[in-house]
XYZ file of C-alpha atoms in Angstrom:
703
model
C 108.792 180.358 -24.525
C 108.825 184.065 -23.644
C 112.312 185.551 -23.684
C 113.513 187.643 -20.746
C 111.950 191.095 -21.076
C 114.810 193.255 -19.817
C 116.655 193.614 -23.160
C 113.367 194.457 -24.855
C 112.658 197.091 -22.287
C 116.040 198.582 -23.064
C 115.110 198.806 -26.712
C 117.076 195.914 -28.176
C 115.323 193.852 -30.841
C 116.676 190.325 -30.887
C 118.569 188.068 -28.503
C 120.370 189.595 -25.513
C 123.932 190.722 -26.114
C 126.751 188.598 -24.710
C 129.001 190.346 -22.171
C 132.216 191.792 -23.610
C 135.316 189.688 -22.984
C 138.650 191.508 -23.187
C 140.922 190.262 -25.897
C 143.808 188.086 -24.789
C 147.265 189.685 -25.041
C 148.621 189.309 -28.524
C 145.269 188.210 -29.983
C 144.054 189.932 -33.125
C 141.387 192.551 -32.653
C 137.796 191.491 -33.265
C 136.253 193.524 -36.064
C 133.348 195.679 -34.989
C 129.891 194.744 -36.278
C 127.769 197.740 -37.244
C 124.647 198.225 -35.134
C 121.347 197.045 -36.593
C 118.961 199.978 -36.986
C 116.229 199.799 -34.385
C 112.589 199.785 -35.380
C 110.663 202.871 -34.229
C 108.619 200.776 -31.780
C 111.706 199.305 -30.140
C 112.441 202.503 -28.242
C 111.986 202.251 -24.486
C 110.149 203.457 -22.586
C 107.095 204.024 -24.780
C 105.734 207.524 -25.145
C 102.330 207.290 -23.509
C 99.544 209.891 -23.279
C 98.874 208.796 -19.662
C 101.011 207.994 -16.586
C 102.782 204.636 -16.651
C 100.638 203.163 -13.872
C 97.427 203.985 -15.730
C 98.929 202.757 -18.984
C 99.723 199.424 -17.369
C 96.138 199.100 -16.146
C 94.886 199.811 -19.674
C 97.085 197.052 -21.100
C 95.744 194.610 -18.497
C 92.186 195.708 -19.325
C 92.823 194.868 -22.983
C 94.202 191.481 -21.911
C 90.943 190.945 -20.015
C 88.799 191.843 -23.056
C 90.874 189.737 -25.458
C 90.651 186.699 -23.167
C 86.875 187.061 -22.873
C 86.481 187.362 -26.650
C 88.812 184.428 -27.276
C 86.803 182.116 -25.044
C 83.563 183.244 -26.696
C 85.014 182.283 -30.096
C 85.956 178.897 -28.674
C 82.554 178.209 -27.114
C 80.767 179.449 -30.206
C 82.661 176.937 -32.370
C 81.850 174.108 -29.960
C 78.160 175.028 -29.720
C 77.673 175.526 -33.443
C 79.555 172.351 -34.314
C 77.434 170.360 -31.862
C 74.283 171.746 -33.464
C 75.358 171.369 -37.096
C 77.323 168.122 -36.909
C 76.096 166.507 -33.692
C 77.855 164.573 -30.903
C 78.934 167.414 -28.618
C 81.681 165.344 -26.968
C 83.486 164.738 -30.258
C 83.065 168.296 -31.494
C 84.302 169.810 -28.230
C 87.342 167.536 -28.336
C 88.125 168.476 -31.945
C 87.783 172.221 -31.360
C 89.727 172.310 -28.096
C 92.532 170.040 -29.314
C 93.197 171.915 -32.540
C 92.805 175.311 -30.899
C 95.238 174.628 -28.031
C 97.770 173.212 -30.489
C 97.399 176.270 -32.712
C 97.839 178.607 -29.736
C 101.305 177.153 -29.180
C 102.135 177.693 -32.850
C 100.876 181.279 -32.646
C 103.018 181.991 -29.579
C 106.124 180.859 -31.473
C 105.257 182.885 -34.547
C 104.673 186.001 -32.440
C 108.361 186.098 -31.460
C 109.129 187.484 -34.915
C 106.731 190.396 -34.341
C 108.172 191.672 -31.063
C 110.348 194.242 -32.811
C 107.127 195.945 -33.892
C 104.880 194.744 -31.115
C 102.264 197.495 -31.411
C 101.779 197.102 -35.162
C 101.880 193.316 -34.860
C 99.257 193.305 -32.113
C 97.006 195.609 -34.144
C 97.273 193.283 -37.151
C 96.542 190.189 -35.038
C 93.453 191.738 -33.432
C 92.100 192.973 -36.759
C 92.376 189.552 -38.373
C 91.069 187.807 -35.227
C 88.005 190.068 -35.088
C 87.205 189.327 -38.732
C 87.863 185.572 -38.585
C 86.369 184.944 -35.140
C 83.397 187.239 -35.659
C 82.512 185.732 -39.027
C 83.227 182.117 -38.115
C 79.650 181.278 -37.118
C 78.224 182.692 -40.337
C 80.847 180.921 -42.429
C 80.273 177.557 -40.729
C 76.520 177.835 -41.162
C 76.987 178.737 -44.837
C 79.205 175.681 -45.400
C 76.617 173.480 -43.727
C 73.662 174.932 -45.622
C 75.069 175.186 -49.136
C 77.996 172.764 -49.233
C 76.425 170.017 -47.132
C 79.253 169.670 -44.597
C 81.181 171.876 -42.189
C 83.734 169.623 -40.485
C 86.718 170.785 -42.545
C 85.690 174.415 -42.059
C 85.433 173.763 -38.316
C 89.012 172.473 -38.175
C 90.243 175.387 -40.296
C 88.613 178.017 -38.096
C 89.852 176.289 -34.935
C 93.418 176.424 -36.224
C 93.209 180.010 -37.477
C 91.594 181.386 -34.315
C 94.001 179.400 -32.137
C 97.076 180.801 -33.908
C 95.809 184.367 -33.518
C 94.877 183.935 -29.847
C 98.253 182.339 -29.135
C 100.067 185.349 -30.610
C 98.369 187.795 -28.235
C 100.162 187.042 -24.950
C 103.783 187.364 -26.224
C 102.966 190.681 -27.907
C 101.097 191.996 -24.883
C 104.032 190.905 -22.695
C 106.331 193.020 -24.817
C 104.000 196.017 -24.715
C 103.444 195.923 -20.967
C 107.194 195.790 -20.374
C 107.608 198.892 -22.502
C 105.121 200.729 -20.317
C 107.113 200.089 -17.146
C 109.937 197.684 -16.480
C 109.010 194.733 -14.279
C 110.564 191.385 -13.510
C 109.401 188.614 -15.810
C 107.635 186.638 -13.063
C 105.560 189.606 -11.947
C 104.625 190.561 -15.503
C 103.543 187.015 -16.363
C 101.485 186.812 -13.156
C 99.671 190.071 -13.950
C 98.967 189.068 -17.542
C 97.691 185.603 -16.704
C 95.540 186.915 -13.853
C 93.799 189.340 -16.229
C 93.600 186.604 -18.879
C 91.935 184.055 -16.580
C 89.432 186.537 -15.160
C 88.525 187.595 -18.692
C 88.040 183.952 -19.673
C 85.645 183.530 -16.738
C 83.572 186.523 -17.827
C 83.540 185.402 -21.469
C 82.593 181.843 -20.521
C 79.619 183.049 -18.486
C 78.560 185.746 -20.940
C 78.222 183.302 -23.844
C 75.418 181.056 -22.510
C 73.660 183.633 -20.316
C 73.884 186.856 -22.360
C 75.109 186.485 -25.938
C 73.372 183.268 -26.951
C 69.867 183.990 -25.569
C 69.864 187.691 -26.531
C 71.770 187.763 -29.817
C 71.951 184.173 -31.034
C 74.897 182.368 -32.612
C 75.481 184.622 -35.613
C 75.019 188.093 -34.146
C 76.713 187.091 -30.889
C 79.922 186.115 -32.690
C 79.859 189.279 -34.828
C 79.355 191.563 -31.823
C 82.195 189.799 -30.012
C 84.438 190.455 -32.993
C 83.526 194.140 -32.868
C 84.411 194.385 -29.168
C 87.706 192.595 -29.829
C 88.532 195.002 -32.660
C 87.763 198.156 -30.671
C 89.871 197.003 -27.707
C 92.904 196.363 -29.922
C 92.478 199.639 -31.775
C 92.275 201.692 -28.570
C 95.430 200.082 -27.208
C 97.529 200.554 -30.332
C 96.208 203.757 -31.922
C 95.792 205.722 -28.700
C 98.027 204.304 -25.971
C 100.958 203.367 -28.228
C 100.172 205.804 -31.010
C 103.332 207.775 -30.318
C 105.415 204.812 -31.529
C 103.703 204.769 -34.923
C 104.341 206.900 -37.948
C 101.496 209.036 -39.233
C 101.125 206.770 -42.247
C 100.926 203.637 -40.065
C 98.255 205.230 -37.883
C 96.117 206.150 -40.901
C 96.451 202.696 -42.451
C 95.574 200.911 -39.211
C 92.633 203.229 -38.579
C 91.262 202.694 -42.110
C 91.577 198.911 -41.853
C 89.872 198.875 -38.452
C 86.989 201.008 -39.739
C 86.575 198.687 -42.745
C 86.499 195.536 -40.591
C 84.102 197.167 -38.134
C 81.807 198.090 -41.035
C 81.894 194.483 -42.293
C 80.983 193.170 -38.842
C 78.139 195.696 -38.520
C 76.852 194.701 -41.962
C 76.938 191.083 -40.877
C 74.805 191.879 -37.834
C 72.316 193.796 -39.984
C 72.084 190.988 -42.549
C 72.113 188.073 -40.106
C 68.322 187.753 -40.238
C 68.021 187.468 -44.051
C 71.132 185.272 -44.158
C 69.707 182.891 -41.579
C 66.386 182.712 -43.434
C 68.168 181.911 -46.717
C 70.369 179.282 -45.057
C 67.337 177.756 -43.380
C 65.601 177.460 -46.746
C 68.692 175.727 -48.131
C 68.753 173.284 -45.199
C 65.050 172.507 -44.890
C 64.128 172.874 -48.541
C 61.120 175.093 -47.797
C 60.511 178.421 -46.062
C 60.270 177.931 -42.314
C 56.876 178.969 -40.991
C 58.131 178.868 -37.406
C 61.741 179.213 -36.310
C 62.338 179.621 -32.592
C 65.388 179.284 -30.382
C 63.888 178.122 -27.117
C 65.729 177.640 -23.861
C 66.307 174.013 -24.875
C 66.703 173.754 -28.653
C 65.971 175.266 -32.047
C 62.435 174.454 -33.218
C 61.558 174.766 -36.909
C 58.235 173.988 -38.619
C 57.850 173.833 -42.386
C 54.859 173.084 -44.602
C 51.431 171.828 -43.612
C 49.798 175.215 -43.050
C 46.158 175.521 -42.233
C 44.690 172.504 -43.985
C 41.672 170.862 -42.402
C 42.027 167.436 -40.867
C 41.979 164.849 -43.543
C 43.134 167.162 -46.298
C 45.578 165.737 -48.742
C 46.720 162.270 -49.633
C 47.308 159.726 -46.969
C 45.071 161.377 -44.417
C 42.537 159.718 -42.262
C 41.447 159.591 -38.679
C 44.437 160.468 -36.607
C 46.525 161.785 -39.476
C 45.548 165.449 -39.375
C 46.622 167.997 -41.955
C 49.259 166.202 -43.905
C 49.429 168.703 -46.729
C 48.287 172.130 -45.680
C 46.604 174.872 -47.603
C 45.369 174.326 -51.115
C 48.148 174.190 -53.628
C 51.020 174.152 -51.128
C 51.929 170.492 -51.769
C 54.290 170.555 -48.785
C 53.992 168.076 -45.894
C 54.330 169.323 -42.364
C 57.794 168.709 -40.932
C 59.077 169.454 -37.442
C 62.831 169.871 -36.904
C 64.455 169.977 -33.467
C 68.029 171.283 -33.517
C 68.097 170.673 -37.256
C 67.047 167.028 -36.995
C 63.841 165.879 -38.644
C 61.580 164.802 -35.802
C 58.146 164.577 -37.456
C 57.021 164.265 -41.056
C 53.301 164.117 -41.735
C 54.026 161.698 -44.592
C 55.226 158.957 -42.236
C 54.392 159.877 -38.645
C 51.136 157.896 -38.421
C 52.844 154.550 -39.027
C 55.589 155.433 -36.531
C 53.268 156.487 -33.714
C 50.874 153.581 -34.182
C 53.816 151.172 -34.038
C 55.138 152.950 -30.938
C 51.881 153.156 -28.981
C 49.700 150.323 -30.300
C 51.553 147.225 -29.044
C 51.968 148.645 -25.522
C 48.307 149.661 -25.300
C 47.051 146.332 -26.653
C 49.088 144.143 -24.310
C 47.000 144.654 -21.158
C 45.370 147.359 -19.011
C 46.039 150.899 -20.192
C 44.003 153.212 -17.985
C 47.027 155.239 -16.753
C 49.607 156.176 -19.393
C 52.906 158.058 -19.022
C 54.564 159.568 -22.111
C 58.203 160.639 -21.744
C 58.857 163.243 -24.423
C 56.198 163.449 -27.099
C 55.667 167.202 -26.829
C 54.358 167.247 -30.408
C 51.165 165.554 -29.172
C 51.192 162.778 -31.775
C 51.793 159.925 -29.335
C 49.094 161.458 -27.115
C 46.722 161.381 -30.089
C 47.255 157.649 -30.506
C 46.773 156.957 -26.781
C 43.506 158.910 -26.677
C 42.069 156.703 -29.420
C 41.709 153.940 -26.802
C 38.500 154.315 -24.827
C 39.936 152.795 -21.639
C 42.673 155.448 -21.364
C 41.499 157.665 -18.508
C 44.721 159.522 -17.594
C 47.686 160.602 -19.754
C 50.726 162.343 -18.265
C 53.219 163.930 -20.674
C 56.699 164.819 -19.370
C 58.268 167.224 -21.893
C 61.451 169.230 -21.392
C 60.644 172.080 -23.811
C 57.369 173.931 -23.109
C 57.614 175.742 -26.451
C 57.131 172.464 -28.333
C 53.928 171.853 -26.378
C 52.787 175.410 -27.078
C 53.329 174.923 -30.810
C 51.524 171.574 -30.692
C 48.564 173.394 -29.206
C 48.540 176.646 -31.216
C 50.109 175.964 -34.622
C 47.321 175.286 -37.170
C 49.165 172.471 -38.958
C 50.643 170.686 -35.947
C 47.501 170.960 -33.811
C 45.436 169.546 -36.662
C 47.933 166.721 -37.080
C 47.687 165.760 -33.394
C 43.894 166.337 -33.454
C 44.129 168.910 -30.618
C 45.257 166.210 -28.207
C 46.359 168.631 -25.498
C 42.838 170.058 -25.217
C 41.567 166.727 -23.880
C 40.840 166.957 -20.107
C 42.499 163.577 -19.540
C 45.891 164.983 -20.550
C 48.296 166.555 -18.051
C 51.612 168.133 -19.094
C 54.673 168.331 -16.843
C 57.568 170.558 -17.903
C 60.642 168.717 -16.652
C 63.601 166.588 -17.619
C 62.328 163.002 -17.864
C 65.241 161.534 -15.895
C 64.951 164.033 -13.038
C 61.152 163.757 -12.940
C 61.249 159.964 -12.638
C 63.868 160.257 -9.918
C 61.778 162.759 -7.953
C 58.641 160.616 -8.253
C 60.533 157.562 -7.022
C 61.850 159.485 -4.026
C 58.420 160.769 -3.055
C 56.965 157.255 -3.321
C 59.873 155.761 -1.381
C 59.186 158.054 1.584
C 55.613 156.860 1.835
C 53.936 159.743 0.061
C 51.655 158.938 -2.813
C 52.173 160.356 -6.262
C 49.070 162.470 -5.780
C 50.528 164.087 -2.673
C 53.869 164.717 -4.331
C 52.086 166.187 -7.329
C 50.825 169.032 -5.167
C 54.381 170.155 -4.448
C 55.146 170.068 -8.183
C 52.137 172.112 -9.231
C 54.372 174.874 -10.460
C 55.695 172.531 -13.122
C 52.300 171.760 -14.580
C 50.664 173.600 -17.422
C 47.149 173.809 -16.039
C 44.924 171.414 -17.917
C 47.693 171.078 -20.507
C 47.228 174.695 -21.533
C 50.154 176.939 -22.311
C 50.236 180.398 -20.738
C 51.527 181.837 -23.981
C 48.966 183.895 -25.823
C 48.773 185.171 -29.329
C 49.163 183.610 -32.719
C 51.879 181.427 -34.155
C 55.195 183.190 -34.758
C 56.157 183.563 -38.374
C 59.908 183.802 -38.084
C 62.726 185.211 -36.055
C 63.588 184.012 -32.563
C 61.473 184.004 -29.484
C 62.727 184.643 -25.963
C 63.988 181.585 -24.196
C 61.171 179.828 -22.441
C 61.504 178.966 -18.779
C 61.507 175.394 -17.596
C 61.455 173.623 -14.268
C 63.458 170.519 -13.577
C 63.812 168.304 -10.572
C 67.114 167.769 -8.798
C 70.002 166.352 -10.787
C 71.677 163.046 -10.099
C 71.526 159.360 -10.891
C 69.655 156.699 -8.966
C 71.068 153.272 -8.400
C 69.063 150.483 -10.045
C 69.053 146.757 -9.299
C 70.556 145.362 -12.471
C 71.018 142.001 -14.123
C 73.934 141.504 -16.492
C 72.947 141.042 -20.131
C 73.980 138.209 -22.430
C 74.862 135.002 -20.682
C 75.071 136.605 -17.215
C 72.063 135.938 -14.983
C 70.726 137.278 -11.702
C 70.440 135.145 -8.597
C 67.219 136.909 -7.648
C 63.999 136.541 -9.593
C 62.651 139.536 -11.512
C 59.407 139.666 -9.606
C 61.012 139.651 -6.159
C 63.645 142.243 -7.097
C 61.001 144.498 -8.569
C 58.875 144.187 -5.443
C 61.724 145.378 -3.251
C 62.331 148.539 -5.287
C 60.821 151.530 -3.441
C 58.370 153.523 -5.485
C 54.878 154.986 -5.630
C 51.844 153.137 -4.315
C 50.612 150.428 -6.652
C 47.505 152.460 -7.481
C 49.663 155.383 -8.583
C 51.839 153.433 -10.988
C 51.367 153.521 -14.735
C 49.941 150.761 -16.890
C 51.852 151.950 -19.958
C 55.025 154.049 -20.242
C 55.855 155.343 -23.723
C 59.428 156.586 -24.256
C 59.216 158.902 -27.276
C 62.632 160.515 -26.817
C 65.423 161.604 -29.194
C 67.552 158.830 -30.657
C 70.155 157.301 -28.321
C 72.967 158.160 -30.746
C 72.707 161.844 -29.782
C 75.048 162.641 -26.895
C 72.521 164.589 -24.841
C 70.092 161.640 -24.979
C 72.373 158.875 -23.764
C 71.259 159.217 -20.132
C 67.645 158.703 -21.258
C 68.623 155.249 -22.539
C 70.783 154.259 -19.565
C 70.406 151.452 -17.051
C 69.714 154.029 -14.342
C 66.921 155.619 -16.386
C 65.162 152.316 -17.026
C 65.529 151.411 -13.362
C 63.685 154.615 -12.452
C 60.999 153.896 -15.068
C 60.550 150.374 -13.688
C 59.608 151.799 -10.278
C 56.776 153.756 -11.932
C 55.471 150.736 -13.858
C 52.496 148.734 -12.607
C 53.105 145.014 -11.956
C 51.449 144.089 -15.256
C 52.486 147.288 -17.057
C 54.429 147.681 -20.301
C 57.244 150.008 -21.306
C 57.856 150.737 -24.984
C 61.011 152.453 -26.252
C 61.934 153.923 -29.609
C 65.440 152.462 -29.969
C 66.655 153.996 -33.238
C 67.117 152.483 -36.709
C 67.692 148.761 -36.116
C 69.465 147.929 -39.369
C 71.381 151.144 -39.974
C 72.734 151.169 -36.392
C 72.197 147.631 -35.067
C 74.662 147.842 -32.197
C 72.852 150.846 -30.748
C 69.467 149.129 -31.095
C 70.566 145.940 -29.371
C 72.362 147.898 -26.651
C 69.027 149.533 -25.809
C 67.461 146.072 -25.637
C 70.289 144.731 -23.461
C 69.998 147.738 -21.139
C 66.273 147.102 -20.675
C 66.961 143.465 -19.842
C 69.648 144.477 -17.352
C 67.029 146.007 -15.001
C 64.932 142.810 -14.942
C 62.546 143.384 -17.846
C 61.561 140.858 -20.512
C 61.783 142.333 -23.993
C 60.185 141.977 -27.403
C 62.041 143.866 -30.173
C 60.301 144.733 -33.431
C 60.730 147.006 -36.434
C 58.605 148.597 -39.143
C 59.551 150.081 -42.517
C 58.636 153.589 -43.588
C 61.430 155.589 -41.979
C 62.572 158.432 -44.234
C 66.332 158.797 -44.779
C 65.884 162.404 -43.653
C 65.584 161.232 -40.034
C 68.986 161.377 -38.350
C 69.514 159.137 -35.377
C 73.276 158.981 -35.270
C 75.765 161.221 -33.518
C 76.872 162.691 -36.830
C 74.737 164.248 -39.511
C 74.802 166.559 -42.496
C 72.147 168.344 -44.511
C 68.983 166.195 -44.469
C 69.099 164.017 -47.571
C 65.364 163.500 -47.783
C 65.166 166.653 -49.882
C 67.456 165.183 -52.480
C 65.535 161.918 -52.639
C 62.396 161.489 -54.677
C 59.753 161.860 -51.999
C 56.930 159.439 -52.560
C 54.486 162.072 -51.409
C 52.300 159.629 -49.571
C 51.850 158.250 -46.109
C 53.079 154.925 -44.742
C 50.866 152.851 -47.029
C 52.966 153.359 -50.140
C 56.146 152.924 -48.125
C 55.260 149.393 -47.154
C 54.195 150.244 -43.612
C 50.687 148.840 -43.282
C 51.133 145.200 -44.085
C 54.811 144.684 -43.283
C 54.557 141.849 -45.757
C 57.304 140.106 -47.676
C 57.946 143.061 -49.958
C 57.591 145.778 -47.377
C 60.436 148.241 -47.368
C 62.646 146.330 -49.784
C 64.728 148.100 -52.358
C 62.660 148.805 -55.394
C 59.386 148.387 -53.515
C 56.394 150.663 -54.033
C 57.171 154.275 -53.412
C 60.824 153.540 -52.662
C 63.358 156.065 -54.014
C 66.009 154.435 -56.134
C 69.394 154.017 -54.523
C 68.170 154.160 -50.906
C 69.601 151.198 -48.971
C 67.036 148.932 -47.331
C 68.648 149.313 -43.901
C 67.884 153.049 -43.719
C 64.143 152.559 -44.041
C 63.209 151.052 -40.665
C 62.166 152.277 -37.254
C 63.067 150.051 -34.322
C 61.181 149.575 -31.041
C 61.488 147.471 -27.909
C 58.434 146.460 -25.867
C 59.332 145.475 -22.292
C 57.471 144.141 -19.255
C 58.099 142.138 -16.091
C 56.566 139.123 -17.788
C 57.169 138.232 -21.453
C 55.173 140.861 -23.406
C 52.627 139.684 -25.886
C 51.218 141.199 -29.052
C 47.462 140.698 -28.845
C 44.510 142.675 -30.213
C 43.240 145.421 -27.934
C 39.890 144.754 -26.206
C 38.857 148.369 -26.916
C 39.906 148.776 -30.539
C 40.087 152.455 -31.562
C 37.114 153.709 -33.554
C 37.473 154.335 -37.239
C 39.362 152.429 -39.939
C 41.674 149.558 -38.937
C 45.089 150.436 -37.613
C 47.963 150.639 -40.042
C 49.955 148.108 -37.992
C 48.196 144.800 -37.304
C 49.209 142.449 -34.430
C 50.018 139.627 -36.843
C 52.284 141.913 -38.883
C 54.018 143.047 -35.706
C 54.638 139.462 -34.634
C 56.249 138.795 -38.010
C 58.329 141.959 -37.660
C 59.429 140.897 -34.175
C 60.553 137.476 -35.406
C 62.462 139.067 -38.283
C 64.183 141.555 -35.973
C 65.117 138.892 -33.405
C 67.037 136.995 -36.086
C 69.495 139.917 -36.281
C 70.222 139.969 -32.541
C 73.776 140.848 -31.452
C 74.371 138.742 -28.313
C 76.525 139.604 -25.327
C 76.278 143.392 -25.452
C 76.780 145.124 -22.086
C 74.200 147.637 -20.827
C 74.729 151.376 -21.134
C 75.133 153.309 -17.885
C 75.588 156.937 -16.927
C 79.291 156.429 -16.324
C 79.789 154.150 -19.331
C 77.546 155.216 -22.228
C 77.740 152.774 -25.101
C 75.657 154.411 -27.811
C 78.268 156.562 -29.559
C 79.197 154.198 -32.383
């Protein structure tokens, strides 16, 4: 697609001239065509302020910088789209596909600019710095105030791709005007500098720009670097090819764009705070970008336990300080994770059936860094040991130190029975299974993992609760990566030739005394790409090795009626490792909770919030009218299928819903065993048969 450079080096703008053929004898003379006036930049060689060798190195250095900046723009679009829209696989595919296509279009369009390559390159870099540098801010603004950003994502991918694609043809022309070189050698030099620059940009984005500057400022600073590199090349190295007027115009435009980018950096903090208010509907008390995710807390400040409507033992500060009227809400990567209006019904439904179905002295909680599942477990007197495996230590720190969240979880992490492990749940289960398989007990292997434990559940962070801005990325320790093979049984009408009990007995694992009576999986919804491995056949096979012979595993499986295929795939995956399952559902789920791979601005702000806990949402009784359209406290126009949480209780033997022998002290639980049995029967009627299990190599949750 790049024309041979020799005619350009000779100063000809346009296609190469055909060789002269002498006229045949007697043929009429061919009329002469007047020469086309050459553009000032078409003269060759270029008048440079430095020797040609040094000038060539400077052009290659600019190629390096432009490639690094271009890849940062690309990664920034992918990262921001994954955060704002969800489903990182889809967003990466959309961005990369449109951008590569647009780069080809830009390369074709750049052929028309080769006559004035220096001016054309300066214009391309100026526009690219403005568009690429401001893309993150523009996408976030579309998401916050317009409610969607997919069309803006496609538009920015196309625009940035066209501009990046125009760079190489123009730089090819410029480098040939510095010193003539064969086309193959020039292309090799340019692409070598381009690929090395892409490597540096790809590594700088996650390890330097994102943790130190964040999404918005990182993109703006990258645009500034891109602009300065283009300006130095054109205004200084090729300045002799420009008229005085062209130099002044280009310099003024570059200064203006640089000032806009600098203003964007200075105003990124207030802009982000305003956009966050538009997204979350209330000022964020805590907004931190940890090493894992963005954590935002709104509402629920400083109220004593039991303050506000709907509170009671185990509910904590649902409302906050006097007159605030705002429930506590915890958002992880923009998704509503906890709302004090509804969390009590959710966590009792998650923990209660597993605790009541048999012994529950040793409990393992996967996820649950907010401490609310721990709170429910500690209400049972027989619970003597609780291990929490949480990936993000900053969530645990907030659960311990934030006045609203710590009151809501009733200071669960201060209990001496609680131990916190900072690790990826999949890798931690795999490491525990390996240590048990080699004959070492879990207690012995725990000594080697002492560095991953927060002593006594206490965070080393000191000081008060942050009130805004971003905190440094918190460190985390994970076990080795990889997937473990699990003995599986096909779901649906496929059966195993080996009994569940015998296959489970042959699986290597910890000593029987070191296994857990109850495993609670309080993890992000399976519809989110990053969570699919935590709902895979391999993951449940690892969890099975940690489960006592009469133990129970309970899983939050997403909204059962809004996304039924995902829910029943979770159930089929649990059955595929030899577990017997009991699915059930409860109403009370707010439409603000997003469990799918795609999402927009949380709609719970636009709905008429009932302002109460699970009681007025139909959660306690789960009776005939619970959760139906038009029921008590139900906003008009909200479909019934969006109002349910779905769970699956699993065990080696058919699990049963029976009252707990050590009923928690205080008022009766919101979710009664009889109501849960009715909910289980109702959910089983909607079963989708024959679904295959989800595996690491074949995830099946992205509907």
